[in-house]
Short mmCIF file of C-alpha atoms in Angstrom, two decimals:
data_model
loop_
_atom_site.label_atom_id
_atom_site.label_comp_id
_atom_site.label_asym_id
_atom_site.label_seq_id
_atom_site.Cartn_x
_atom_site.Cartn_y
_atom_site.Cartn_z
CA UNK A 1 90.22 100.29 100.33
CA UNK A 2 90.78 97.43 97.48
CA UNK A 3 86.52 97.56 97.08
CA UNK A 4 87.65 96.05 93.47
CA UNK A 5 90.67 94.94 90.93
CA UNK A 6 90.35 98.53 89.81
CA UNK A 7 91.39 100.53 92.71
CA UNK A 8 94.65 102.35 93.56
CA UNK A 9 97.06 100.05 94.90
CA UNK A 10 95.61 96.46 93.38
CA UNK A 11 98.65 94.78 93.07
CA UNK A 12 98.29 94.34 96.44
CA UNK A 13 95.78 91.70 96.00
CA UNK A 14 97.95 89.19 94.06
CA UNK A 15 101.36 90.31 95.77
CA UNK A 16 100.48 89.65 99.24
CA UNK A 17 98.95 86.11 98.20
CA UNK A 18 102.17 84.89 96.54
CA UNK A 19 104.66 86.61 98.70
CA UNK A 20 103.31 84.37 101.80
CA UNK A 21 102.45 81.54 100.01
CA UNK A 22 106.35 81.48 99.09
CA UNK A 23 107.30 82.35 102.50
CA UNK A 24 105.23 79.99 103.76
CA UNK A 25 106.49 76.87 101.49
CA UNK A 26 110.10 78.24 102.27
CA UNK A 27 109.62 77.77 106.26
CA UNK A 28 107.82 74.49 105.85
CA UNK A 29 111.06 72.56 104.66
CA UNK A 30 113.24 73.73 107.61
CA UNK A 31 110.40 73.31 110.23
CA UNK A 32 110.10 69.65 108.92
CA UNK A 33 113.88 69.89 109.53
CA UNK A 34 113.88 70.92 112.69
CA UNK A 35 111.42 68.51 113.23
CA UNK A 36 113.58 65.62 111.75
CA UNK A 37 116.04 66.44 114.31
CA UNK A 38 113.48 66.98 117.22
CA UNK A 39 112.05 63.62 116.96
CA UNK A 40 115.06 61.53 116.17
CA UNK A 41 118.04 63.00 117.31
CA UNK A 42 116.59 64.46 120.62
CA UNK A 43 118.72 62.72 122.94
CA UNK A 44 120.53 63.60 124.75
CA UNK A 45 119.21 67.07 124.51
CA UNK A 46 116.34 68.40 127.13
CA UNK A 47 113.22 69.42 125.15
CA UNK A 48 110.67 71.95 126.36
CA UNK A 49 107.51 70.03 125.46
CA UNK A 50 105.30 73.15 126.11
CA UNK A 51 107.30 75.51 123.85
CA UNK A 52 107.54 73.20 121.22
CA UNK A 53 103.48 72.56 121.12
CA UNK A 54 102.98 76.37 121.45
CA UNK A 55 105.61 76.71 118.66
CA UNK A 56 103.64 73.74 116.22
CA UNK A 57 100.03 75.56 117.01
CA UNK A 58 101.78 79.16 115.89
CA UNK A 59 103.04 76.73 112.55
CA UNK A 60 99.64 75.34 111.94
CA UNK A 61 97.87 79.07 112.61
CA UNK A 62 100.05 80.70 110.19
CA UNK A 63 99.72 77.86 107.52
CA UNK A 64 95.86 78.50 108.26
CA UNK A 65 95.89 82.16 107.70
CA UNK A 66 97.92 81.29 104.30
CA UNK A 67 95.03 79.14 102.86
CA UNK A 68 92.32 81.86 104.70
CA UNK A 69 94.13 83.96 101.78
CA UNK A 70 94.29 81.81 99.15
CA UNK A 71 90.93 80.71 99.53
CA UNK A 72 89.63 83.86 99.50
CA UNK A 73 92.05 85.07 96.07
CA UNK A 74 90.84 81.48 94.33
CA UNK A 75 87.02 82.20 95.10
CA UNK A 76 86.98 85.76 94.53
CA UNK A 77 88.87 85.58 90.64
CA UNK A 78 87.48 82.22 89.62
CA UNK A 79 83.61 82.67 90.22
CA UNK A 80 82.62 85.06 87.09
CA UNK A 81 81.47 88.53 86.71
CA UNK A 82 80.98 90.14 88.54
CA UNK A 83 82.52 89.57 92.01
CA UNK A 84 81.59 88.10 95.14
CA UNK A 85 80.51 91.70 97.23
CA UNK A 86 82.47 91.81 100.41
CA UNK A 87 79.03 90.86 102.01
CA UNK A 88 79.78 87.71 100.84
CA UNK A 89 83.60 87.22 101.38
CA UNK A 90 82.69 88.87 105.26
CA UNK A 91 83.24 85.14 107.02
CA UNK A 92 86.68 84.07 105.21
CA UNK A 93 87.82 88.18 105.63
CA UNK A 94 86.99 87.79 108.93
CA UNK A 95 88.69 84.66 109.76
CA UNK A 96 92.09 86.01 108.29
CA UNK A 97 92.11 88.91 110.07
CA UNK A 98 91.66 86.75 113.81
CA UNK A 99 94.08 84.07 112.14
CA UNK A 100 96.82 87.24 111.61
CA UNK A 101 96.45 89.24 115.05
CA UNK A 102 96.57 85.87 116.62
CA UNK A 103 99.28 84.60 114.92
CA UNK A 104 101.08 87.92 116.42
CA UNK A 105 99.96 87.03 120.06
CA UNK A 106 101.29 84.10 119.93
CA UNK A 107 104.53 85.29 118.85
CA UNK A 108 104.38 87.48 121.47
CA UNK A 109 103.70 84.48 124.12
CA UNK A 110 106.51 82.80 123.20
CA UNK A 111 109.18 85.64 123.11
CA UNK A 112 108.02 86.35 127.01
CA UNK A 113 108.51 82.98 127.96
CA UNK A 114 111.83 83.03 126.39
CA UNK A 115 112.38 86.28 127.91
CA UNK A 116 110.72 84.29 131.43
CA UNK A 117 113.60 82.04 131.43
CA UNK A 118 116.56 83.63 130.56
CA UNK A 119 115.59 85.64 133.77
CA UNK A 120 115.74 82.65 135.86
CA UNK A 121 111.87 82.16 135.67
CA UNK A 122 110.78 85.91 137.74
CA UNK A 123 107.57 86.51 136.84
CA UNK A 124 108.09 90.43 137.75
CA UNK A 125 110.91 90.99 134.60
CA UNK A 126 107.70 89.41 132.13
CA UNK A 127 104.39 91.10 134.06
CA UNK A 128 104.97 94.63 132.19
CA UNK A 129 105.25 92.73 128.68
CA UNK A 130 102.30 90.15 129.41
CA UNK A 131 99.60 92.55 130.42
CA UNK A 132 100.64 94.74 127.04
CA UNK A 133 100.39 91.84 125.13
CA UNK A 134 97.10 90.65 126.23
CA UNK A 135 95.65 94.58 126.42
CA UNK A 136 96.98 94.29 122.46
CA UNK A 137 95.05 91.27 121.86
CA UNK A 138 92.20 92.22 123.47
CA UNK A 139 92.02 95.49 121.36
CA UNK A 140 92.71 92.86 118.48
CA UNK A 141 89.83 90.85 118.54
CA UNK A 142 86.99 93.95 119.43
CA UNK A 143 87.65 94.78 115.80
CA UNK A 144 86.39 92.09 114.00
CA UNK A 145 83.95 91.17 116.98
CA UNK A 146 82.38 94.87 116.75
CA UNK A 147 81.62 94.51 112.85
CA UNK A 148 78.91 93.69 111.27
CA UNK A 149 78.81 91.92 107.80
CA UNK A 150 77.34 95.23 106.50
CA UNK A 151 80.43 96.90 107.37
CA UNK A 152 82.44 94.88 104.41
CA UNK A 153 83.14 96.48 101.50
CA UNK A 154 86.13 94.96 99.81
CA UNK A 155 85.90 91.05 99.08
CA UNK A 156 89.46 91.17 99.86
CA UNK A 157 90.47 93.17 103.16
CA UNK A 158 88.36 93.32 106.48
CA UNK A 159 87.49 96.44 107.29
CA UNK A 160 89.05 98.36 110.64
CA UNK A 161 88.14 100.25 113.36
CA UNK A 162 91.38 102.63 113.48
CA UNK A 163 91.93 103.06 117.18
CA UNK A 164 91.47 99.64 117.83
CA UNK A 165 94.18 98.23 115.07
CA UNK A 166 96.55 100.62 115.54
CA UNK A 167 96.51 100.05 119.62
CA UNK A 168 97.02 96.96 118.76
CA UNK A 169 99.98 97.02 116.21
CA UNK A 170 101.74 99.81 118.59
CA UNK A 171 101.22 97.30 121.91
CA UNK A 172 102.77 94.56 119.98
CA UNK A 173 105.65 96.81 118.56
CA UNK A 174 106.58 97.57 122.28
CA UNK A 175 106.41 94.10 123.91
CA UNK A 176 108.71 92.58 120.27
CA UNK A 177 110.97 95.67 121.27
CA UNK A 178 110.83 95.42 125.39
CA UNK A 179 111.62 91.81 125.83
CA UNK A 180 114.03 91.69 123.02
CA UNK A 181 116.36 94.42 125.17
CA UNK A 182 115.22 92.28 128.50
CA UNK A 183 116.77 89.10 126.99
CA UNK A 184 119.70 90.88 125.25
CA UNK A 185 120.57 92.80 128.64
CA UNK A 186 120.50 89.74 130.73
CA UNK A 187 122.58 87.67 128.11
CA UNK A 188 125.25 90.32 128.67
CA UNK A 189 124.81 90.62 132.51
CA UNK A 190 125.34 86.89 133.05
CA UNK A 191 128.17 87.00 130.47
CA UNK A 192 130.36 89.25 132.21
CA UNK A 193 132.44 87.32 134.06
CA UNK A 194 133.22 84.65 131.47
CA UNK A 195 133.54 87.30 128.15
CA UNK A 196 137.28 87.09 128.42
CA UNK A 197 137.40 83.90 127.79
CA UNK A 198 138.12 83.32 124.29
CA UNK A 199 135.95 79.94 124.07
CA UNK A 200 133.11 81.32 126.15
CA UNK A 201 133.16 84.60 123.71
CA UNK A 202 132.14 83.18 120.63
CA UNK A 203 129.56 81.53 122.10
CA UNK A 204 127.90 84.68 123.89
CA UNK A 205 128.54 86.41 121.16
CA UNK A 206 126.04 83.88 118.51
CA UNK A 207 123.42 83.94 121.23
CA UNK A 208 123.39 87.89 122.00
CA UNK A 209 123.26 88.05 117.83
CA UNK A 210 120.80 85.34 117.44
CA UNK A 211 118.04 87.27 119.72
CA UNK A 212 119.04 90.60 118.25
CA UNK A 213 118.68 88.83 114.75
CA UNK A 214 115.11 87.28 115.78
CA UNK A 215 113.87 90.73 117.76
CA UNK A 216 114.63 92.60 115.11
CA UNK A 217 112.76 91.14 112.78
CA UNK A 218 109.94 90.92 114.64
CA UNK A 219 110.20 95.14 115.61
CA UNK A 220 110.55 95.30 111.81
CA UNK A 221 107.45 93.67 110.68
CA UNK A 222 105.57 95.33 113.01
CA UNK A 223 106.83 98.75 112.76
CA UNK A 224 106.31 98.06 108.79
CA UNK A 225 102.63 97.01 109.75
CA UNK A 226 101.32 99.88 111.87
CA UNK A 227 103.20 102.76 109.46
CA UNK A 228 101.18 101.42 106.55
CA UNK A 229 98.13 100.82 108.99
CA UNK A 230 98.16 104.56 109.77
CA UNK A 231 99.02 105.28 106.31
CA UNK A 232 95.70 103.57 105.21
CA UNK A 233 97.81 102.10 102.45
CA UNK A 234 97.13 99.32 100.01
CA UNK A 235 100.57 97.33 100.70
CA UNK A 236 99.25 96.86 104.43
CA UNK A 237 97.94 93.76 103.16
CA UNK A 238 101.69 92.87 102.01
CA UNK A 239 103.10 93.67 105.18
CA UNK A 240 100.33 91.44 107.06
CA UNK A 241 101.29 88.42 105.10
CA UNK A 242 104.99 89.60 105.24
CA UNK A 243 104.56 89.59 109.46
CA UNK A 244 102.54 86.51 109.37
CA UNK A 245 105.20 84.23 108.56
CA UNK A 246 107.89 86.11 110.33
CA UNK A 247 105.96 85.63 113.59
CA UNK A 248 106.76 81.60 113.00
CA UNK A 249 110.27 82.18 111.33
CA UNK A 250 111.92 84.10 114.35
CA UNK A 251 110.94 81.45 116.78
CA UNK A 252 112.60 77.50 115.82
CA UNK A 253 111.52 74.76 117.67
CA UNK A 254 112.77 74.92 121.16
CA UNK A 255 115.06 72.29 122.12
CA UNK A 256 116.48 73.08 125.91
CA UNK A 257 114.55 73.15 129.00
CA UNK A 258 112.73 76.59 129.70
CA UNK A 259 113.94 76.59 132.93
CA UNK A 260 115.54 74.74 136.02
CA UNK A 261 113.55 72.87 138.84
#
């Protein structure tokens, strides 16, 4: 797939470059934002140190997979005819495919801690959605482990091992989906006895919509991802970039304690 600026579905190429590079610079000014407000306005509010340094290191991964790209794009049309072979390209293509699935384990991480203490911190409600998580990642990184630099054809997508990918993308489609419903069902269970009040309502009401809001774009990209992954289509590469930098968009810096003493 994409073995040169010839084949079916080349667009792809330039699209998915510019697409996250734009989502990327677009995220950038309100993380520095919510930043801003982290570091100077923080009191009196409680700040979950550990979420926000898992949230920064899913910032700087993404930002790293954007330049793994662009690097890549920049080499591959600026050093003369003909092309870099995919040979060549194999470290970079490797490096953005890690930077992407772990980008989406991360993501994951974070939405079952979230998920960890809105349950009152039981590790039973999160064991289901940790073990899938880390069975996804673990199919993740086999891929690109199990190839060999013979294996790359295309200076500008790493090849795949099917069963492995697609495990992978369908793992992290159920634990975005599972703990999404786990955090939306125990927002509403704890509600209950305060929903009538008119103050209270509003308020229930912006958090229930802010997870759905977050949840469902994360069962979105990743739904998006594995169709086209099974598809074998060009735009997966789109969608990648797309998911990339929704993984760090649904999750803003963290400013409450995880979870009481």
């Amino acid at each position: 797939m994409l073995e040169s600026v010839l084949s079916s579905g080349a667009y792809a190429i330039i699209v998915s470059d510019a697409v996250e590079i734009v989502l990327f610079g677009v995220y950038t000014i309100f993380f520095a934002f919510a930043l801003i407000i982290l570091t100077v306005y923080k009191k009196p509010l409680p700040v979950d140190v550990g979420m926000c340094l898992t949230t920064c290191v899913l910032y700087l991964l993404c930002m790293a997979h954007c330049s793994a790209i662009t690097t890549d794009r920049h080499t591959t049309f600026t050093s003369g005819w003909p092309i870099p072979s995919g040979r060549e390209m194999s470290g970079l293509l490797r490096v953005v495919d890690i930077l992407y699935k772990t980008c989406a384990f991360f993501s994951q991480l974070i939405m079952i801690h979230r998920c960890w203490a809105v349950w009152d911190c039981r590790p039973t409600i999160v064991f289901l959605p940790l073990m899938m998580a880390i069975a996804g990642f673990v199919c993740a990184v086999l891929g690109p482990a199990r190839l060999s630099t013979s294996d790359f054809v295309s200076p500008f997508v790493a090849p795949r091992i099917q069963a492995l990918d697609v495990s992978f993308c369908v793992l992290s489609l159920l634990v975005f989906a599972l703990v999404t419903y786990l955090i939306i069902l125990r927002l509403w269970r704890v509600s209950a006895p305060v929903r009538n009040v008119k103050s209270m309502e509003s308020l229930i009401w912006s958090l229930v919509g802010a997870c759905i809001e977050a949840g469902a774009l994360l069962v979105l990209a990743q739904l998006s991802v594995a169709i086209l992954l099974v598809l074998d289509h060009p735009a997966i590469i789109i969608a990648e970039s797309i998911a990339t930098q929704i993984y760090v968009r649904a999750h803003p810096i963290p400013l409450c304690s995880s979870c009481a003493p």
